[in-house]
CSV table of C-alpha atoms and ligand atoms in Angstrom, one decimal:
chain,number,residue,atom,x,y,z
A,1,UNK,CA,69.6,-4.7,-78.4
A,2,UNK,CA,70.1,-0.8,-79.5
A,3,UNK,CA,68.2,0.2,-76.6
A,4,UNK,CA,71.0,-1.8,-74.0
A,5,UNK,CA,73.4,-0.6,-75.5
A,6,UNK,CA,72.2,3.1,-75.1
A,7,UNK,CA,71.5,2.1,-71.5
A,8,UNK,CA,74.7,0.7,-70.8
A,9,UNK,CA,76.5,3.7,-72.7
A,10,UNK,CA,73.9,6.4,-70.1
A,11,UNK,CA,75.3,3.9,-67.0
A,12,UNK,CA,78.8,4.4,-67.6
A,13,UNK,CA,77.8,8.3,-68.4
A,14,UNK,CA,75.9,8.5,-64.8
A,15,UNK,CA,78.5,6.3,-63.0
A,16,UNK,CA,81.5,8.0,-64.7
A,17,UNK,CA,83.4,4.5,-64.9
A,18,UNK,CA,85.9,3.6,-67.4
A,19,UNK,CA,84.0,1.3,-69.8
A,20,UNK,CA,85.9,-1.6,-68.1
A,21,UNK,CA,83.6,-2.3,-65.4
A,22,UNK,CA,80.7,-4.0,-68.0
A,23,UNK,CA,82.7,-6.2,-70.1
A,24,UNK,CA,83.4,-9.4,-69.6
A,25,UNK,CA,84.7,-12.6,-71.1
A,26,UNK,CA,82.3,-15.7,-72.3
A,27,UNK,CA,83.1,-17.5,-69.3
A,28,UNK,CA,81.9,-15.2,-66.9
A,29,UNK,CA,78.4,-14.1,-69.0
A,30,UNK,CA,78.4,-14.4,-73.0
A,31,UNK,CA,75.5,-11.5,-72.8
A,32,UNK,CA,78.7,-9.4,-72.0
A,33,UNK,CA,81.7,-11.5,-74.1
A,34,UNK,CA,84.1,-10.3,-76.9
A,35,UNK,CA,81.2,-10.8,-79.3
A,36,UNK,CA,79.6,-7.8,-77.7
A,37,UNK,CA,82.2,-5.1,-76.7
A,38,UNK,CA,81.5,-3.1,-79.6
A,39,UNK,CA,78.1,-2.8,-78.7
A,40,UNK,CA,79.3,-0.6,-76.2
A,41,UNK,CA,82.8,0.6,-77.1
A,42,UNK,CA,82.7,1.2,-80.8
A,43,UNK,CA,86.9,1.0,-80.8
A,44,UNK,CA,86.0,-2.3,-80.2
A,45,UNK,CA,84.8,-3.3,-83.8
A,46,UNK,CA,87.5,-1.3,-85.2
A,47,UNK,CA,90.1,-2.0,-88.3
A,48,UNK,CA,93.2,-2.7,-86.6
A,49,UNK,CA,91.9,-4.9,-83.4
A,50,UNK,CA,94.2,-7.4,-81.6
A,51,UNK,CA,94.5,-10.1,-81.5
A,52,UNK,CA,95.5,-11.6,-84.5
A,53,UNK,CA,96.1,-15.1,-86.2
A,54,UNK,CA,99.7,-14.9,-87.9
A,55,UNK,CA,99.6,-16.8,-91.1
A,56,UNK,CA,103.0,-17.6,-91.7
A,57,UNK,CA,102.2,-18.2,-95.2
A,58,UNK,CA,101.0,-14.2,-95.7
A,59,UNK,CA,103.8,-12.6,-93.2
A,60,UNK,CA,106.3,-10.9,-95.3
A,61,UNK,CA,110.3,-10.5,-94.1
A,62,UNK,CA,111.6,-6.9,-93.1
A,63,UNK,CA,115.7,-7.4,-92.5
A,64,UNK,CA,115.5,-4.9,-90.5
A,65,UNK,CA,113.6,-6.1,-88.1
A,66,UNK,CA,117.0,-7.3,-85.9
A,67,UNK,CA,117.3,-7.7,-82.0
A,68,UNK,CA,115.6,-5.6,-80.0
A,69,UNK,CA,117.2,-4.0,-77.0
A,70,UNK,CA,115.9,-4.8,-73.6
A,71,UNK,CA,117.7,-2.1,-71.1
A,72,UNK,CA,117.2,-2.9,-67.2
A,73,UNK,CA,115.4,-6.9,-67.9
A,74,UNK,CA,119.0,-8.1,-66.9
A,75,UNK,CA,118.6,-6.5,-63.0
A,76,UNK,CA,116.1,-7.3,-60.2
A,77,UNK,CA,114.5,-3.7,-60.1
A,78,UNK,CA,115.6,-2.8,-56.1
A,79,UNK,CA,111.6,-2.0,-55.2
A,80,UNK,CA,109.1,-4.3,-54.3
A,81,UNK,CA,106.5,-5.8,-56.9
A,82,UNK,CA,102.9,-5.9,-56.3
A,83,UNK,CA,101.0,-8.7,-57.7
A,84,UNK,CA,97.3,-8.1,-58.2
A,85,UNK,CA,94.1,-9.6,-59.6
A,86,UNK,CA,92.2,-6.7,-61.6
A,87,UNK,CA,89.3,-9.1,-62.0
A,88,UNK,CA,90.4,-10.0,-65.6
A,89,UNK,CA,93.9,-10.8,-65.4
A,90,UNK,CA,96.2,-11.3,-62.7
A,91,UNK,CA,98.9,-8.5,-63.6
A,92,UNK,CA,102.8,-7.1,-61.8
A,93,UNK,CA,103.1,-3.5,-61.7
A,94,UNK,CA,106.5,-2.7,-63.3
A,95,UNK,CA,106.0,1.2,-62.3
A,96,UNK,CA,108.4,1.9,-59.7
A,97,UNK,CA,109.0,5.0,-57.5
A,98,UNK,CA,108.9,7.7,-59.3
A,99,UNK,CA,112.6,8.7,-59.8
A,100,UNK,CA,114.0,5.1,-59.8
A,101,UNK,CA,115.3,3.6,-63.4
A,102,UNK,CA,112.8,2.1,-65.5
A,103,UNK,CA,113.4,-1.1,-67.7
A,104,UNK,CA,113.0,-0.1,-71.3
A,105,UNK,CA,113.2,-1.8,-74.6
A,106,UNK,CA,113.8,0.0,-77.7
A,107,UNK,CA,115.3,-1.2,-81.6
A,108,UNK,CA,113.8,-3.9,-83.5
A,109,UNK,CA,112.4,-1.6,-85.7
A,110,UNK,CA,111.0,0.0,-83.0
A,111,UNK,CA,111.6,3.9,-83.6
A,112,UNK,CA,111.2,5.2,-79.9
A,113,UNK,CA,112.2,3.8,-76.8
A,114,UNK,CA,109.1,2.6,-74.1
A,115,UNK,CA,109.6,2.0,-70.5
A,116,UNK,CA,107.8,-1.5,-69.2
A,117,UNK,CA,104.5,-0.3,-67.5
A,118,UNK,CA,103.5,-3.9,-66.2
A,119,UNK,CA,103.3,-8.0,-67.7
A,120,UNK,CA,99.8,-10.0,-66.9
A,121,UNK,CA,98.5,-13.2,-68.8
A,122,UNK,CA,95.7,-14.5,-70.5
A,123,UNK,CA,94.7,-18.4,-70.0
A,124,UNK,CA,92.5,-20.9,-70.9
A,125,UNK,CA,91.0,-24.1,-68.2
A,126,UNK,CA,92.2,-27.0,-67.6
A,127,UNK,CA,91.3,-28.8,-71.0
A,128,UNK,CA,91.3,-25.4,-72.9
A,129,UNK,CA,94.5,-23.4,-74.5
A,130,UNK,CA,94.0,-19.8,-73.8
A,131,UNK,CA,96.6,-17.6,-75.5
A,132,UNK,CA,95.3,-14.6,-77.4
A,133,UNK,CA,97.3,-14.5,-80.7
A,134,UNK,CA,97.3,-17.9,-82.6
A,135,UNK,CA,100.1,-19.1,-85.2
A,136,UNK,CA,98.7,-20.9,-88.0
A,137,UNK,CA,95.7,-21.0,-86.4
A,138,UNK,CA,96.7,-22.9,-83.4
A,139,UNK,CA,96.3,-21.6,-79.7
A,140,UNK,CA,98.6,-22.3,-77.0
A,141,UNK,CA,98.3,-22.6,-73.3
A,142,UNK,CA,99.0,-19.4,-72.2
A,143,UNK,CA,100.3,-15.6,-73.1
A,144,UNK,CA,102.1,-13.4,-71.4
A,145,UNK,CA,101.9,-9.2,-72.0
A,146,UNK,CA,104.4,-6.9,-71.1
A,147,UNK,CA,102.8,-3.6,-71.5
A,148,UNK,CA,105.5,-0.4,-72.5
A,149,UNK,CA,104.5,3.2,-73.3
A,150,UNK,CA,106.4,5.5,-75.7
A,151,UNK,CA,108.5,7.6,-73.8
A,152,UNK,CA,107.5,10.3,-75.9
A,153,UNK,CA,104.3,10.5,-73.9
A,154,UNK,CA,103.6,11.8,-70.6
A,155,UNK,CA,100.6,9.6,-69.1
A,156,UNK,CA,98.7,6.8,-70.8
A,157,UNK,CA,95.9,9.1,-71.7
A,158,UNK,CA,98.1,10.6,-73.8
A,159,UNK,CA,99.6,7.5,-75.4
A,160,UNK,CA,95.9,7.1,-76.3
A,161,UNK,CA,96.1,9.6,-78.9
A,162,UNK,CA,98.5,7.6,-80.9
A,163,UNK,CA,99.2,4.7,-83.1
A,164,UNK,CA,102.6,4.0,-81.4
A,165,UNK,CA,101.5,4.7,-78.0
A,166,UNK,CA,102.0,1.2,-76.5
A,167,UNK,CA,104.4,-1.4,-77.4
A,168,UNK,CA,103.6,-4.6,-76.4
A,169,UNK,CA,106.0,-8.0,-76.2
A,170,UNK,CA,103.5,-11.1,-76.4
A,171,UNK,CA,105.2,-14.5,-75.3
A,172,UNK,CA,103.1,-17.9,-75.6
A,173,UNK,CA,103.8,-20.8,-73.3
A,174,UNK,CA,104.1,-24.6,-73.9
A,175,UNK,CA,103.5,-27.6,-71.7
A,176,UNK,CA,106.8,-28.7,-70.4
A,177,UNK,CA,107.8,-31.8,-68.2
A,178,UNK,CA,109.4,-30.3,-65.4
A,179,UNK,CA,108.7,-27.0,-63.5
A,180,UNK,CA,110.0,-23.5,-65.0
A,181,UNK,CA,111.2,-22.7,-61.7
A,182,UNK,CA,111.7,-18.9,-62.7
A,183,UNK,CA,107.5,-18.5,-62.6
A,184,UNK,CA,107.8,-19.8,-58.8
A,185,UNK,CA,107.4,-16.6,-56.9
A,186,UNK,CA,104.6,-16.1,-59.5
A,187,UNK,CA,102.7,-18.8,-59.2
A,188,UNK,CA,103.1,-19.2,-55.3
A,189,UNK,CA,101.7,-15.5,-55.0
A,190,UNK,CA,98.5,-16.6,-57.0
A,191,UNK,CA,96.7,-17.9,-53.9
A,192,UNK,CA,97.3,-14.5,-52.3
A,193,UNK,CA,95.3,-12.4,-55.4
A,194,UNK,CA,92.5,-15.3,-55.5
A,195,UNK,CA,89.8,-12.7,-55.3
A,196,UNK,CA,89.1,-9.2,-57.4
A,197,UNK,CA,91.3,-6.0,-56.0
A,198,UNK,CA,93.9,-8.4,-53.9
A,199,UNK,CA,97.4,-8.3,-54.1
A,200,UNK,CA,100.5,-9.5,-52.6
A,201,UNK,CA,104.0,-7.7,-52.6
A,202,UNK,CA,106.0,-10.4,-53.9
A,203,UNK,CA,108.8,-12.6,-51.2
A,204,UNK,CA,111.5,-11.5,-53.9
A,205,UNK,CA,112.1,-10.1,-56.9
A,206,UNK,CA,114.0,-10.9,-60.0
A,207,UNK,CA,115.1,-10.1,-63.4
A,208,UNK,CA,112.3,-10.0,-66.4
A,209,UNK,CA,114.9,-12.3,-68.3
A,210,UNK,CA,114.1,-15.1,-66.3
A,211,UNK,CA,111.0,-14.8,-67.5
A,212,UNK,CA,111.4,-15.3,-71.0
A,213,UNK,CA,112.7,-17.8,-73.3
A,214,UNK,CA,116.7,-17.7,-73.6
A,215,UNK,CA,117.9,-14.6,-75.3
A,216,UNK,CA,119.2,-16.3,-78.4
A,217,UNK,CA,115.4,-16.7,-79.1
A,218,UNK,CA,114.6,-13.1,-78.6
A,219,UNK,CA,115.3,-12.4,-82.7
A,220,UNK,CA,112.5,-14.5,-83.8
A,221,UNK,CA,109.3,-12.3,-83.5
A,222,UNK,CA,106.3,-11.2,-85.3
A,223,UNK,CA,105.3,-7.7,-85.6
A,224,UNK,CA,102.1,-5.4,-86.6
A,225,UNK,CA,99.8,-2.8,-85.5
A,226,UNK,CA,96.8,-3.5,-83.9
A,227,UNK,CA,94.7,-2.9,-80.5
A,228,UNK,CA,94.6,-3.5,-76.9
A,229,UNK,CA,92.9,-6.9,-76.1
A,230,UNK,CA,90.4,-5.8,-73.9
A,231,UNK,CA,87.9,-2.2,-73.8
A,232,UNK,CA,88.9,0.0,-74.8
A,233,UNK,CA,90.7,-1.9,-77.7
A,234,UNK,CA,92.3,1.1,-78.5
A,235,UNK,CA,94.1,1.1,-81.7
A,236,UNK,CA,97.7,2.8,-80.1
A,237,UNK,CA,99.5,-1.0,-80.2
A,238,UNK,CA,102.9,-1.8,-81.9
A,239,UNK,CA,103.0,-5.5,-81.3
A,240,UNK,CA,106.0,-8.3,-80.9
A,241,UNK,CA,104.6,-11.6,-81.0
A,242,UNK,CA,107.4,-13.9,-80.2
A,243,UNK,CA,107.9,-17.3,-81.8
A,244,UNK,CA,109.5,-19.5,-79.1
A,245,UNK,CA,107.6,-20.2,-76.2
A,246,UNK,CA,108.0,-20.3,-72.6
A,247,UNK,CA,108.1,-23.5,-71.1
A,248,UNK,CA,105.7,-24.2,-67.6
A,249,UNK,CA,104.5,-27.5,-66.2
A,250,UNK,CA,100.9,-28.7,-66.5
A,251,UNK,CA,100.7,-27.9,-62.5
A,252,UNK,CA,101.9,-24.5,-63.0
A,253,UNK,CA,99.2,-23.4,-65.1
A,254,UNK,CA,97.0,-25.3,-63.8
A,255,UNK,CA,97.7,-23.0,-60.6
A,256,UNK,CA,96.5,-20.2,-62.5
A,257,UNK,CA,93.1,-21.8,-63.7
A,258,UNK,CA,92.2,-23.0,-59.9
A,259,UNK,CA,93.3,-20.3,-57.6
A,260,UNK,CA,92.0,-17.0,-59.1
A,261,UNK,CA,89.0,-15.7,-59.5
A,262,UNK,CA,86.4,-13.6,-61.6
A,263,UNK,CA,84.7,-10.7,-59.9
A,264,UNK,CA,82.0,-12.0,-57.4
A,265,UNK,CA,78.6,-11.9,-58.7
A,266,UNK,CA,76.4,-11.6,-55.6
A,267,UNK,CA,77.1,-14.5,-53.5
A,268,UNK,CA,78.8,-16.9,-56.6
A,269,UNK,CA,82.7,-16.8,-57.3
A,270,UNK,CA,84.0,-18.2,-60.9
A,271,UNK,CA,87.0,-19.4,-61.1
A,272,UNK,CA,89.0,-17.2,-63.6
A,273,UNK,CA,89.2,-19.3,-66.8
A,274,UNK,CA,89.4,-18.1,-70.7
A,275,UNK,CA,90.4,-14.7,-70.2
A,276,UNK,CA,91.2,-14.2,-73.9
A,277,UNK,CA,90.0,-12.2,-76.7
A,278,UNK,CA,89.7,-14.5,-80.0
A,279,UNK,CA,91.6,-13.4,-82.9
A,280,UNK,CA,89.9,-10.0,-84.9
A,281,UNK,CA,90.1,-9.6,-88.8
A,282,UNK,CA,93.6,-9.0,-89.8
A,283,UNK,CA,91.8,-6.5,-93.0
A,284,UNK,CA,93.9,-4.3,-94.7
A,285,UNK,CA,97.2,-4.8,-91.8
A,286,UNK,CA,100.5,-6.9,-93.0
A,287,UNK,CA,102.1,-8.9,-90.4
A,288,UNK,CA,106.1,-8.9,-90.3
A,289,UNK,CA,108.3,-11.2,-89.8
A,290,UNK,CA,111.7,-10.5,-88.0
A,291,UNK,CA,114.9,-11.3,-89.9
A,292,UNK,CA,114.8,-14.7,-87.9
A,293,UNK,CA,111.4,-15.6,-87.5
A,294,UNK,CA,109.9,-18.3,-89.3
A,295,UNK,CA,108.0,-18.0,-92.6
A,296,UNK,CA,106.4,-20.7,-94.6
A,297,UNK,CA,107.5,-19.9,-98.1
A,298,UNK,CA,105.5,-22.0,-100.2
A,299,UNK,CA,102.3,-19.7,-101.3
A,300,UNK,CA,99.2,-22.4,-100.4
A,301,UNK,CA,98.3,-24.1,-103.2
A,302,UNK,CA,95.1,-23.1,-104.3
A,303,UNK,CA,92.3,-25.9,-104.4
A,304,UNK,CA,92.4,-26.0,-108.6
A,305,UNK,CA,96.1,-26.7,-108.7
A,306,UNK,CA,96.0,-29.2,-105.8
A,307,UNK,CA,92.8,-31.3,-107.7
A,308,UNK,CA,94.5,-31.2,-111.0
A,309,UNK,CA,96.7,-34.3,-110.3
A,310,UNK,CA,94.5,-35.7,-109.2
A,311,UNK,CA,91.8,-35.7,-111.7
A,312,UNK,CA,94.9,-36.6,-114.1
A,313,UNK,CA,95.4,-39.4,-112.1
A,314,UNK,CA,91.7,-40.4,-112.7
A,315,UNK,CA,91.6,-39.8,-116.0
A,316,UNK,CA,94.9,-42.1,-116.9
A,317,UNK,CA,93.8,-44.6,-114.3
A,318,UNK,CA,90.3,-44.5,-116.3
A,319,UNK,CA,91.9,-44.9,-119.9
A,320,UNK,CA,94.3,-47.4,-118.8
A,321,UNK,CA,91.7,-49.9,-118.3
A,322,UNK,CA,92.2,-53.0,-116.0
A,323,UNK,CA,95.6,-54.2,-115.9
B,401,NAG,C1,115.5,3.7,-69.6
B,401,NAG,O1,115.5,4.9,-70.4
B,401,NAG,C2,115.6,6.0,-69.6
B,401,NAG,C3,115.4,7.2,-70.5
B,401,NAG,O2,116.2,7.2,-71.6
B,401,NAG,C4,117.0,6.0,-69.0
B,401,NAG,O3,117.2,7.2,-68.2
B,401,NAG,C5,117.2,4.8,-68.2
B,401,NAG,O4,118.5,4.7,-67.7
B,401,NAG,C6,116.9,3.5,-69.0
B,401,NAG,N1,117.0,2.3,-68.2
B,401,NAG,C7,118.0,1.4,-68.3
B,401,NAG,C8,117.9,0.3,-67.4
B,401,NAG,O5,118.9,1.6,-69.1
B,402,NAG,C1,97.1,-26.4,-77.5
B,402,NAG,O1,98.5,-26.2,-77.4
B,402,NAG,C2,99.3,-27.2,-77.7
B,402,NAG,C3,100.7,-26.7,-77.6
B,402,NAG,O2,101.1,-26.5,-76.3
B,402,NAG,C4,99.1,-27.7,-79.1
B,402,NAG,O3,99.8,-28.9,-79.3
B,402,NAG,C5,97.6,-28.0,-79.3
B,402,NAG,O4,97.4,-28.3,-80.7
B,402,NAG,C6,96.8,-26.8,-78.9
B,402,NAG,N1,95.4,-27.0,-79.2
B,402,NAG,C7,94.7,-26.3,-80.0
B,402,NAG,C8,93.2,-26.7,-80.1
B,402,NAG,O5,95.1,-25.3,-80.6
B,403,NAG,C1,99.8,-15.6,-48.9
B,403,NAG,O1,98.9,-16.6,-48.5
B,403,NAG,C2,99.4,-17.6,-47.6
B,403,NAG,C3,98.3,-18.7,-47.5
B,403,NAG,O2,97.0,-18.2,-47.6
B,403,NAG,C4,99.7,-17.0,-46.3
B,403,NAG,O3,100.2,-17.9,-45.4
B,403,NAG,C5,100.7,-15.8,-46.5
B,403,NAG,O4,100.9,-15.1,-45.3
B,403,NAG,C6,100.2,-14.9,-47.6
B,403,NAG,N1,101.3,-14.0,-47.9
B,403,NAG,C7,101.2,-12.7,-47.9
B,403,NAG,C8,102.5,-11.9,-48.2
B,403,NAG,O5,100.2,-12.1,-47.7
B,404,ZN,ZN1,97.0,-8.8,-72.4
């Protein structure tokens, strides 16, 4: 085991690729799953990884997390945006021309402002949810990441170097009836970034509103430090996991599960399914909850107090005898 590791780690050395290139999800090859990144990136096995299960029993309140401000998600950016499949994720640059205005969010407790860098997802299969971060222990369908960097920082590399170096807005999804017709230019570009290293310019652009659940929602959010999701895992994260989710039909994301695809492995081609990192140890990190976000005030019981009715009951039902 040691001695792969070490090979793998003198690999990426002699190939001088980003640590990216070996991982993998279960679907694709357990030998090189979540269970195994940290053999090979130690950030991976870190304290603060994400993602996380949010307990709403064990979030705590902070008023002043209010509405964050979302500058330029109201506009249809002017340039084009490319689609692509990155052979984990399928993933719209946001990054524009240099020089042309960049969509931002900032508030909400956050205490910088980040410009949007780019939004992919994370799915299950067709029986499967596949969202990252759980609520309460349950998984939904789908996630959505939109990746910003603090404008403090020139380059991602140097957002590396720090704890608020990334702010990141998670979104889940729910099965609805009808079809969210805002993810059509999305999901009709999937079948032009089936394969690894395609991409499409999309037919049309459109505001990153559209995308999300109405803005009267937006107040409703979890927040806490943590990692990115996939190697390097590096700990630089503010996340804002949202409560409401964003409704898309049963063929929608079943769009996703049948039309891309997982990096060829010589001449067999795996459908992309379960691109998700389970949920890490939360250890010594609080989650927050936003001044409108749902908490579940009642502590959970512990087992003792919950029995001791009961046994009462026994007892009385015992000593009262047949009636
Ligand atoms: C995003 O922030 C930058 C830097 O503060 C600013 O120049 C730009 O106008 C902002 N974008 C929008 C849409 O407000
Ligand atoms: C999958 O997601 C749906 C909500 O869309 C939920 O009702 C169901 O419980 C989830 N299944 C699991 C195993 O978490
Ligand atoms: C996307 O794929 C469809 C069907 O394969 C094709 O007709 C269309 O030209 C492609 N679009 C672009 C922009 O490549
Ligand atoms: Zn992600």
């Amino acid at each position: 085991m040691q001695r792969r590791a070490l090979a793998l780690i003198a690999l990426q050395l002699l190939l001088c690729a980003a640590p990216g290139d070996l991982w993998c999800y279960d679907s694709q090859d357990p030998k090189c799953g979540p269970g195994h990144w940290k053999d090979f990136v130690k950030a991976c096995g870190g304290d603060s990884q994400s993602p996380i299960n949010i307990d709403r029993h064990r979030v705590q309140r902070d008023r002043n997390l209010g509405d964050i401000v979302f500058e330029g998600y109201d506009q249809a950016p002017p340039g084009k945006w490319r689609l692509m499949n990155d052979g984990h994720t399928v993933m719209m640059s946001l990054e524009g021309e240099s020089g042309s205005e960049h969509i931002n969010i900032t508030s909400g407790g956050l205490l910088d402002r980040y410009r949007a860098l780019q939004f992919h997802f994370h799915w299950g299969n067709l029986k499967e949810n596949g969202s990252e971060h759980t609520i309460d222990g349950q998984q939904f369908p789908m996630e959505l990441h939109l990746v910003h960097m603090n404008y403090k920082y020139k380059t991602i590399s140097e957002a590396k170097g720090h704890p608020n170096g990334l702010a990141v807005l998670g979104f889940f999804f729910k099965v609805s009836d009808a079809d969210n017709s805002n993810y059509n230019t999305i999901v009709a570009g999937l079948k032009n970034v089936s394969r690894e290293g395609d991409f499409v310019d999309l037919a049309s652009t459109f505001c990153l509103n559209n995308l999300l659940p109405s803005v009267a929602q937006l107040s409703k959010y979890y927040r806490y430090k943590g990692s990115l999701t996939t190697p390097d895992c590096a700990e630089i994260v503010v996340w804002t996991v949202f409560e409401e989710p964003i409704p898309i039909s049963q063929s929608q994301l079943n769009t996703f599960v049948n039309t891309v695809h997982f990096p060829a492995t010589g001449t067999s081609l795996k459908k992309m399914t379960n691109n998700f990192r389970p949920p890490q140890p939360l250890k010594n990190r609080k989650v927050y909850a936003s001044k409108d976000a749902t908490i579940s005030h009642s502590a959970k019981p512990s087992a003792s107090l919950l029995l001791f009715p009961l046994l009462l009951a026994l007892l009385i039902d015992q000593f009262s005898g047949p009636s």
